[in-house]
Each structure stands twice: as structure tokens, then as C-alpha cells.
Amino acid sequence: NADMAVYRAKSAGRATYYFYDGEMGKQFARNVRIETRLRQALQNERLELHFQPKVDLITEHCVGMEALLRWNDEELGRVSPAEFIPIAEQTGVILPLGEWVFEQTFRHILEWQKQGITVPPIAINCSAAQLKRVDFLPKLLMLLDKYKIDPSLLEIEVTESILIEDAKSCAELLRQMSHLGIKLAIDDFGTGYSSLSYLKDLPFHYVKIDQVFIRNIVDDKSHAALTNAIISLSHSLNLKVIAEGITSLEQLTLLREYGCDIGQGYLFSKALGADSLASDPMIVALNEQAL
Ligand code: C2E
Ligand code: MG
Ligand code: MG
Ligand code: MG
């Protein structure tokens, strides 16, 4: 029966398949390959972080950057985080990978500081599996100390799933981080089991509206209405709103009308390599303001 099939699949491997047809076999093989190659990429430094600016929609100043993983594998070519992050989460690779992301980000911050480059706060994406570890915060504190990074330079983006799975211990961790001065953002808002009630109780600073809403706000009245409602509700809870995936001026105009605070998207900038950052007009402008 189906339960037995699931049980067998689970004990035999990592994925759960009811039927093992050709397509699934191929998918499974690719996933296993990605897991193996990803473990190697971590060792061989085939991973890189890029940084996507966040822009204040009123002043158009850069007010933050989001660290995003990039992987160009020798055999697989470029693999998108949208594909490898879920595999890393399922297999536990996310734990060493997540630590690498923190350490690498802090290294970059230190390097920029040495070069005299002012950078805005940097947001790191964190998976539920990372936050659930009891050693998450001690390790983070150790790294902040090792690189002498002011916690106010750090933001953490989490998705709603963590809040549903393990609300209580998660709330405690979020509070501790918030007390340290780390800003917290709820990512991909509107796609999961969105509930504004936990936004009221938890120490979030930002709500990031998922790209699917932004993509459709110009043509689809219901997406526009939902976006507008999320912005109003967030503001009434004292949260700032970040719109993800802004690609057109029409979207920008509408989001400004709705009072959206911050935006991110190809209209402003793609994620930038650590080396090209200093010469990027947005970062140049930020450094001119800082002088
Ligand atoms: P996310 O955190 O929601 O990040 C936003 C994604 O949208 C990024 O994709 C970014 O490159 C993309 N994006 C930004 N502006 C635009 C736009 O205007 N148009 C379009 N079409 N896309 C835009 P990316 O880098 O492929 O990352 C995908 C997801 O992978 C992220 O979604 C995040 O959930 C995850 N991820 C990436 N890096 C990390 C990481 O270091 N740790 C963890 N745990 N997850 C990560
Ligand atoms: Mg994010
Ligand atoms: Mg997102
Ligand atoms: Mg996402």
C-alpha cells in the first residue's frame, strides 16, 4: 500500500516517491548528483555570494543588500539556488552551507571596511533547518566576534514555514537576535500560510512581498489589492515593506502610490559580484553620501 511504499522509499533513500517512473528516476538522479557536487563545491570554493541592493522608494538610496548564493559547477554548470537550496535543506547540507554563507558575508564586510567602502546592512537568507539548531545563535555570535561585525549590519530573512513548524522556540530565537540589533525580515510574504497575527507578536522589522504579487500588480486587480492591503496592514503593525522583483516603472509607480517603503528587483539592480560592488553607481552614491 501507499504508506508502505513511502516508508520503504524513506528508509532506502532521501526522497519519497510513490511511483518510480522514468521522469522521477531522472529527477532523483539529478538531485543526488546536486547533493554530491554541492558538498564538493563547498570544499573546492566553487560557491560565491552576490549582493542585490535594496532601494528606498522615496530617496532611491541603497539601504541594504541581500546576499544570494551563486554556484557555477565544473560539471553541472550554473545551478540556481531555487534548485539546490531545497536539496540542501532535505539533505542537511544546508547546515555547513549556511555557516559558509555567514562566514563569507562577514569576510566580505571586513574586506570592504578595509578598503574604506561603506556598505549598508546585509541580509542573509536562513532556512528553518538552520534556525532549529540549538547551536545556531552561539555559532553566529562567535562569527560576529571573530570578524568584529556590528550586529546592526546584519539582517536575517526567514520564510513563514519556520513560524508554523516550531513557533515557540523560533519566537525565542528571533527575540534574542532582535535584542542583539539584528533586523529580521519575513521573506516571500503572501505565498505561504500567511498570517498577520504572528507579525504582531514577533519582532520582525520588514515584510518582503513575494515577486508573484509584484509581477502581476499592473495587470491584475486582485494582486494589486492584496499588495495594497499587505502594505497597509504591515504599516499599522509598524513594519516596513519591501517589494521583491520590481522590473518596471509602472510597478514602481503603483508601489509608491501604495506607500511601499523599499524595493528590490532588476529595475534597480541584479545581484552584484563582491568585486564589482565598489564601482557600482548605487554603492558609489552611498559612499558619497557617507563623506
Ligand atoms: P529570495 O530570498 O526570495 O531571493 C530573491 C530571488 O529573486 C533571488 O533569486 C533574486 O536573484 C531574484 N530576483 C531579484 N530581483 C528579481 C527580478 O526583478 N526578477 C526576477 N525574476 N528575479 C529577481 P535567487 O538568487 O535565484 O535565489 C532564489 C532563492 O534561493 C532565494 O529566494 C532564497 O530563498 C534562496 N537562497 C539564495 N541564497 C540563499 C542562501 O544563502 N541561503 C538560503 N537559505 N537560501 C538562499
Ligand atoms: Mg530573501
Ligand atoms: Mg523572497
Ligand atoms: Mg524566494
PDB file of N, CA, C and O in Angstrom, residues 63-116:
ATOM      1  N   VAL A  63      19.647  51.081   0.657  1.00  0.00           N
ATOM      2  CA  VAL A  63      19.520  50.977   2.123  1.00  0.00           C
ATOM      3  C   VAL A  63      19.859  49.585   2.655  1.00  0.00           C
ATOM      4  O   VAL A  63      19.760  49.316   3.847  1.00  0.00           O
ATOM      5  N   GLY A  64      20.255  48.714   1.748  1.00  0.00           N
ATOM      6  CA  GLY A  64      20.610  47.367   2.176  1.00  0.00           C
ATOM      7  C   GLY A  64      21.006  46.524   0.985  1.00  0.00           C
ATOM      8  O   GLY A  64      20.892  46.968  -0.167  1.00  0.00           O
ATOM      9  N   MET A  65      21.511  45.337   1.279  1.00  0.00           N
ATOM     10  CA  MET A  65      21.835  44.384   0.213  1.00  0.00           C
ATOM     11  C   MET A  65      21.480  42.991   0.714  1.00  0.00           C
ATOM     12  O   MET A  65      21.604  42.707   1.900  1.00  0.00           O
ATOM     13  N   GLU A  66      21.080  42.139  -0.230  1.00  0.00           N
ATOM     14  CA  GLU A  66      20.771  40.754   0.130  1.00  0.00           C
ATOM     15  C   GLU A  66      21.839  39.838  -0.449  1.00  0.00           C
ATOM     16  O   GLU A  66      22.138  39.888  -1.637  1.00  0.00           O
ATOM     17  N   ALA A  67      22.434  39.013   0.416  1.00  0.00           N
ATOM     18  CA  ALA A  67      23.429  38.039  -0.040  1.00  0.00           C
ATOM     19  C   ALA A  67      22.710  36.865  -0.701  1.00  0.00           C
ATOM     20  O   ALA A  67      21.789  36.294  -0.123  1.00  0.00           O
ATOM     21  N   LEU A  68      23.118  36.532  -1.924  1.00  0.00           N
ATOM     22  CA  LEU A  68      22.492  35.417  -2.649  1.00  0.00           C
ATOM     23  C   LEU A  68      23.569  34.478  -3.177  1.00  0.00           C
ATOM     24  O   LEU A  68      24.561  34.926  -3.769  1.00  0.00           O
ATOM     25  N   LEU A  69      23.373  33.201  -2.943  1.00  0.00           N
ATOM     26  CA  LEU A  69      24.365  32.205  -3.362  1.00  0.00           C
ATOM     27  C   LEU A  69      24.411  32.060  -4.875  1.00  0.00           C
ATOM     28  O   LEU A  69      23.377  32.067  -5.542  1.00  0.00           O
ATOM     29  N   ARG A  70      25.601  31.900  -5.398  1.00  0.00           N
ATOM     30  CA  ARG A  70      25.795  31.595  -6.816  1.00  0.00           C
ATOM     31  C   ARG A  70      26.732  30.411  -6.921  1.00  0.00           C
ATOM     32  O   ARG A  70      27.735  30.336  -6.207  1.00  0.00           O
ATOM     33  N   TRP A  71      26.388  29.472  -7.792  1.00  0.00           N
ATOM     34  CA  TRP A  71      27.180  28.245  -7.924  1.00  0.00           C
ATOM     35  C   TRP A  71      27.366  27.931  -9.397  1.00  0.00           C
ATOM     36  O   TRP A  71      26.409  27.733 -10.121  1.00  0.00           O
ATOM     37  N   ASN A  72      28.627  27.928  -9.806  1.00  0.00           N
ATOM     38  CA  ASN A  72      28.963  27.533 -11.172  1.00  0.00           C
ATOM     39  C   ASN A  72      29.796  26.266 -11.078  1.00  0.00           C
ATOM     40  O   ASN A  72      30.993  26.313 -10.822  1.00  0.00           O
ATOM     41  N   ASP A  73      29.152  25.137 -11.276  1.00  0.00           N
ATOM     42  CA  ASP A  73      29.816  23.856 -11.077  1.00  0.00           C
ATOM     43  C   ASP A  73      30.591  23.443 -12.326  1.00  0.00           C
ATOM     44  O   ASP A  73      30.152  23.684 -13.450  1.00  0.00           O
ATOM     45  N   GLU A  74      31.742  22.786 -12.082  1.00  0.00           N
ATOM     46  CA  GLU A  74      32.581  22.340 -13.203  1.00  0.00           C
ATOM     47  C   GLU A  74      31.832  21.388 -14.124  1.00  0.00           C
ATOM     48  O   GLU A  74      32.022  21.398 -15.327  1.00  0.00           O
ATOM     49  N   GLU A  75      30.990  20.541 -13.541  1.00  0.00           N
ATOM     50  CA  GLU A  75      30.283  19.545 -14.346  1.00  0.00           C
ATOM     51  C   GLU A  75      28.843  19.937 -14.665  1.00  0.00           C
ATOM     52  O   GLU A  75      28.362  19.725 -15.770  1.00  0.00           O
ATOM     53  N   LEU A  76      28.167  20.504 -13.694  1.00  0.00           N
ATOM     54  CA  LEU A  76      26.741  20.800 -13.887  1.00  0.00           C
ATOM     55  C   LEU A  76      26.490  22.181 -14.483  1.00  0.00           C
ATOM     56  O   LEU A  76      25.376  22.488 -14.888  1.00  0.00           O
ATOM     57  N   GLY A  77      27.532  23.011 -14.529  1.00  0.00           N
ATOM     58  CA  GLY A  77      27.330  24.386 -14.969  1.00  0.00           C
ATOM     59  C   GLY A  77      26.668  25.194 -13.867  1.00  0.00           C
ATOM     60  O   GLY A  77      26.770  24.855 -12.689  1.00  0.00           O
ATOM     61  N   ARG A  78      25.981  26.270 -14.275  1.00  0.00           N
ATOM     62  CA  ARG A  78      25.311  27.092 -13.260  1.00  0.00           C
ATOM     63  C   ARG A  78      24.072  26.391 -12.735  1.00  0.00           C
ATOM     64  O   ARG A  78      23.241  25.952 -13.510  1.00  0.00           O
ATOM     65  N   VAL A  79      23.985  26.321 -11.426  1.00  0.00           N
ATOM     66  CA  VAL A  79      22.791  25.749 -10.807  1.00  0.00           C
ATOM     67  C   VAL A  79      22.170  26.850  -9.947  1.00  0.00           C
ATOM     68  O   VAL A  79      22.864  27.523  -9.186  1.00  0.00           O
ATOM     69  N   SER A  80      20.871  27.030 -10.107  1.00  0.00           N
ATOM     70  CA  SER A  80      20.181  28.094  -9.381  1.00  0.00           C
ATOM     71  C   SER A  80      19.912  27.699  -7.925  1.00  0.00           C
ATOM     72  O   SER A  80      19.596  26.546  -7.644  1.00  0.00           O
ATOM     73  N   PRO A  81      20.016  28.676  -7.018  1.00  0.00           N
ATOM     74  CA  PRO A  81      19.673  28.370  -5.621  1.00  0.00           C
ATOM     75  C   PRO A  81      18.229  27.865  -5.481  1.00  0.00           C
ATOM     76  O   PRO A  81      17.934  27.088  -4.583  1.00  0.00           O
ATOM     77  N   ALA A  82      17.369  28.308  -6.400  1.00  0.00           N
ATOM     78  CA  ALA A  82      15.984  27.823  -6.350  1.00  0.00           C
ATOM     79  C   ALA A  82      15.950  26.300  -6.501  1.00  0.00           C
ATOM     80  O   ALA A  82      15.058  25.637  -5.997  1.00  0.00           O
ATOM     81  N   GLU A  83      16.964  25.739  -7.183  1.00  0.00           N
ATOM     82  CA  GLU A  83      17.031  24.282  -7.317  1.00  0.00           C
ATOM     83  C   GLU A  83      17.850  23.643  -6.189  1.00  0.00           C
ATOM     84  O   GLU A  83      17.433  22.651  -5.612  1.00  0.00           O
ATOM     85  N   PHE A  84      19.022  24.218  -5.862  1.00  0.00           N
ATOM     86  CA  PHE A  84      19.882  23.496  -4.913  1.00  0.00           C
ATOM     87  C   PHE A  84      19.576  23.765  -3.444  1.00  0.00           C
ATOM     88  O   PHE A  84      19.891  22.934  -2.594  1.00  0.00           O
ATOM     89  N   ILE A  85      18.951  24.892  -3.125  1.00  0.00           N
ATOM     90  CA  ILE A  85      18.637  25.150  -1.708  1.00  0.00           C
ATOM     91  C   ILE A  85      17.646  24.116  -1.151  1.00  0.00           C
ATOM     92  O   ILE A  85      17.893  23.544  -0.076  1.00  0.00           O
ATOM     93  N   PRO A  86      16.556  23.825  -1.860  1.00  0.00           N
ATOM     94  CA  PRO A  86      15.662  22.787  -1.323  1.00  0.00           C
ATOM     95  C   PRO A  86      16.357  21.442  -1.135  1.00  0.00           C
ATOM     96  O   PRO A  86      16.093  20.740  -0.148  1.00  0.00           O
ATOM     97  N   ILE A  87      17.278  21.096  -2.033  1.00  0.00           N
ATOM     98  CA  ILE A  87      18.014  19.830  -1.886  1.00  0.00           C
ATOM     99  C   ILE A  87      18.945  19.910  -0.682  1.00  0.00           C
ATOM    100  O   ILE A  87      19.042  18.975   0.110  1.00  0.00           O
ATOM    101  N   ALA A  88      19.583  21.051  -0.521  1.00  0.00           N
ATOM    102  CA  ALA A  88      20.458  21.242   0.640  1.00  0.00           C
ATOM    103  C   ALA A  88      19.647  21.132   1.937  1.00  0.00           C
ATOM    104  O   ALA A  88      20.115  20.573   2.926  1.00  0.00           O
ATOM    105  N   GLU A  89      18.424  21.640   1.898  1.00  0.00           N
ATOM    106  CA  GLU A  89      17.569  21.576   3.093  1.00  0.00           C
ATOM    107  C   GLU A  89      17.186  20.135   3.420  1.00  0.00           C
ATOM    108  O   GLU A  89      17.209  19.716   4.568  1.00  0.00           O
ATOM    109  N   GLN A  90      16.848  19.380   2.377  1.00  0.00           N
ATOM    110  CA  GLN A  90      16.418  17.991   2.598  1.00  0.00           C
ATOM    111  C   GLN A  90      17.548  17.091   3.063  1.00  0.00           C
ATOM    112  O   GLN A  90      17.316  16.084   3.721  1.00  0.00           O
ATOM    113  N   THR A  91      18.772  17.424   2.684  1.00  0.00           N
ATOM    114  CA  THR A  91      19.886  16.509   2.927  1.00  0.00           C
ATOM    115  C   THR A  91      20.777  16.936   4.084  1.00  0.00           C
ATOM    116  O   THR A  91      21.732  16.236   4.425  1.00  0.00           O
ATOM    117  N   GLY A  92      20.494  18.124   4.636  1.00  0.00           N
ATOM    118  CA  GLY A  92      21.312  18.595   5.740  1.00  0.00           C
ATOM    119  C   GLY A  92      22.535  19.391   5.297  1.00  0.00           C
ATOM    120  O   GLY A  92      23.235  19.971   6.132  1.00  0.00           O
ATOM    121  N   VAL A  93      22.802  19.432   3.985  1.00  0.00           N
ATOM    122  CA  VAL A  93      23.942  20.219   3.500  1.00  0.00           C
ATOM    123  C   VAL A  93      23.754  21.700   3.838  1.00  0.00           C
ATOM    124  O   VAL A  93      24.714  22.461   3.933  1.00  0.00           O
ATOM    125  N   ILE A  94      22.500  22.083   4.060  1.00  0.00           N
ATOM    126  CA  ILE A  94      22.212  23.483   4.375  1.00  0.00           C
ATOM    127  C   ILE A  94      22.973  23.947   5.617  1.00  0.00           C
ATOM    128  O   ILE A  94      23.275  25.141   5.745  1.00  0.00           O
ATOM    129  N   LEU A  95      23.302  23.017   6.522  1.00  0.00           N
ATOM    130  CA  LEU A  95      23.966  23.442   7.764  1.00  0.00           C
ATOM    131  C   LEU A  95      25.386  23.954   7.504  1.00  0.00           C
ATOM    132  O   LEU A  95      25.676  25.106   7.825  1.00  0.00           O
ATOM    133  N   PRO A  96      26.274  23.139   6.897  1.00  0.00           N
ATOM    134  CA  PRO A  96      27.586  23.699   6.570  1.00  0.00           C
ATOM    135  C   PRO A  96      27.487  24.828   5.541  1.00  0.00           C
ATOM    136  O   PRO A  96      28.233  25.813   5.616  1.00  0.00           O
ATOM    137  N   LEU A  97      26.541  24.704   4.616  1.00  0.00           N
ATOM    138  CA  LEU A  97      26.380  25.740   3.597  1.00  0.00           C
ATOM    139  C   LEU A  97      25.976  27.069   4.237  1.00  0.00           C
ATOM    140  O   LEU A  97      26.522  28.133   3.912  1.00  0.00           O
ATOM    141  N   GLY A  98      25.028  26.993   5.166  1.00  0.00           N
ATOM    142  CA  GLY A  98      24.560  28.191   5.846  1.00  0.00           C
ATOM    143  C   GLY A  98      25.680  28.861   6.642  1.00  0.00           C
ATOM    144  O   GLY A  98      25.810  30.080   6.648  1.00  0.00           O
ATOM    145  N   GLU A  99      26.506  28.042   7.279  1.00  0.00           N
ATOM    146  CA  GLU A  99      27.635  28.603   8.029  1.00  0.00           C
ATOM    147  C   GLU A  99      28.617  29.292   7.090  1.00  0.00           C
ATOM    148  O   GLU A  99      29.169  30.349   7.395  1.00  0.00           O
ATOM    149  N   TRP A 100      28.812  28.653   5.943  1.00  0.00           N
ATOM    150  CA  TRP A 100      29.713  29.231   4.935  1.00  0.00           C
ATOM    151  C   TRP A 100      29.205  30.609   4.506  1.00  0.00           C
ATOM    152  O   TRP A 100      29.973  31.558   4.357  1.00  0.00           O
ATOM    153  N   VAL A 101      27.883  30.717   4.318  1.00  0.00           N
ATOM    154  CA  VAL A 101      27.295  31.985   3.869  1.00  0.00           C
ATOM    155  C   VAL A 101      27.545  33.089   4.903  1.00  0.00           C
ATOM    156  O   VAL A 101      27.949  34.197   4.553  1.00  0.00           O
ATOM    157  N   PHE A 102      27.341  32.765   6.177  1.00  0.00           N
ATOM    158  CA  PHE A 102      27.595  33.764   7.221  1.00  0.00           C
ATOM    159  C   PHE A 102      29.061  34.187   7.225  1.00  0.00           C
ATOM    160  O   PHE A 102      29.395  35.372   7.201  1.00  0.00           O
ATOM    161  N   GLU A 103      29.949  33.187   7.249  1.00  0.00           N
ATOM    162  CA  GLU A 103      31.373  33.496   7.359  1.00  0.00           C
ATOM    163  C   GLU A 103      31.850  34.298   6.140  1.00  0.00           C
ATOM    164  O   GLU A 103      32.577  35.283   6.272  1.00  0.00           O
ATOM    165  N   GLN A 104      31.401  33.870   4.969  1.00  0.00           N
ATOM    166  CA  GLN A 104      31.800  34.541   3.733  1.00  0.00           C
ATOM    167  C   GLN A 104      31.284  35.986   3.703  1.00  0.00           C
ATOM    168  O   GLN A 104      31.996  36.902   3.299  1.00  0.00           O
ATOM    169  N   THR A 105      30.054  36.181   4.150  1.00  0.00           N
ATOM    170  CA  THR A 105      29.487  37.534   4.192  1.00  0.00           C
ATOM    171  C   THR A 105      30.324  38.425   5.110  1.00  0.00           C
ATOM    172  O   THR A 105      30.681  39.554   4.758  1.00  0.00           O
ATOM    173  N   PHE A 106      30.677  37.893   6.287  1.00  0.00           N
ATOM    174  CA  PHE A 106      31.444  38.688   7.249  1.00  0.00           C
ATOM    175  C   PHE A 106      32.833  39.001   6.697  1.00  0.00           C
ATOM    176  O   PHE A 106      33.367  40.087   6.897  1.00  0.00           O
ATOM    177  N   ARG A 107      33.414  38.038   6.008  1.00  0.00           N
ATOM    178  CA  ARG A 107      34.705  38.284   5.356  1.00  0.00           C
ATOM    179  C   ARG A 107      34.632  39.428   4.366  1.00  0.00           C
ATOM    180  O   ARG A 107      35.499  40.286   4.320  1.00  0.00           O
ATOM    181  N   HIS A 108      33.567  39.399   3.566  1.00  0.00           N
ATOM    182  CA  HIS A 108      33.386  40.475   2.578  1.00  0.00           C
ATOM    183  C   HIS A 108      33.214  41.819   3.287  1.00  0.00           C
ATOM    184  O   HIS A 108      33.803  42.816   2.877  1.00  0.00           O
ATOM    185  N   ILE A 109      32.411  41.837   4.338  1.00  0.00           N
ATOM    186  CA  ILE A 109      32.186  43.101   5.052  1.00  0.00           C
ATOM    187  C   ILE A 109      33.516  43.653   5.575  1.00  0.00           C
ATOM    188  O   ILE A 109      33.835  44.836   5.410  1.00  0.00           O
ATOM    189  N   LEU A 110      34.305  42.758   6.162  1.00  0.00           N
ATOM    190  CA  LEU A 110      35.606  43.160   6.697  1.00  0.00           C
ATOM    191  C   LEU A 110      36.507  43.713   5.585  1.00  0.00           C
ATOM    192  O   LEU A 110      37.171  44.741   5.748  1.00  0.00           O
ATOM    193  N   GLU A 111      36.502  43.026   4.468  1.00  0.00           N
ATOM    194  CA  GLU A 111      37.308  43.420   3.312  1.00  0.00           C
ATOM    195  C   GLU A 111      36.879  44.805   2.806  1.00  0.00           C
ATOM    196  O   GLU A 111      37.721  45.663   2.547  1.00  0.00           O
ATOM    197  N   TRP A 112      35.574  45.017   2.685  1.00  0.00           N
ATOM    198  CA  TRP A 112      35.084  46.330   2.227  1.00  0.00           C
ATOM    199  C   TRP A 112      35.470  47.406   3.228  1.00  0.00           C
ATOM    200  O   TRP A 112      35.877  48.497   2.849  1.00  0.00           O
ATOM    201  N   GLN A 113      35.327  47.092   4.515  1.00  0.00           N
ATOM    202  CA  GLN A 113      35.696  48.081   5.535  1.00  0.00           C
ATOM    203  C   GLN A 113      37.166  48.459   5.406  1.00  0.00           C
ATOM    204  O   GLN A 113      37.533  49.621   5.503  1.00  0.00           O
ATOM    205  N   LYS A 114      38.018  47.448   5.169  1.00  0.00           N
ATOM    206  CA  LYS A 114      39.451  47.696   4.996  1.00  0.00           C
ATOM    207  C   LYS A 114      39.721  48.608   3.815  1.00  0.00           C
ATOM    208  O   LYS A 114      40.614  49.436   3.837  1.00  0.00           O
ATOM    209  N   GLN A 115      38.930  48.430   2.753  1.00  0.00           N
ATOM    210  CA  GLN A 115      39.093  49.249   1.550  1.00  0.00           C
ATOM    211  C   GLN A 115      38.434  50.615   1.692  1.00  0.00           C
ATOM    212  O   GLN A 115      38.435  51.409   0.755  1.00  0.00           O
ATOM    213  N   GLY A 116      37.823  50.848   2.852  1.00  0.00           N
ATOM    214  CA  GLY A 116      37.182  52.136   3.090  1.00  0.00           C
ATOM    215  C   GLY A 116      35.843  52.300   2.389  1.00  0.00           C
ATOM    216  O   GLY A 116      35.381  53.407   2.148  1.00  0.00           O
TER     217      GLY A 116
END
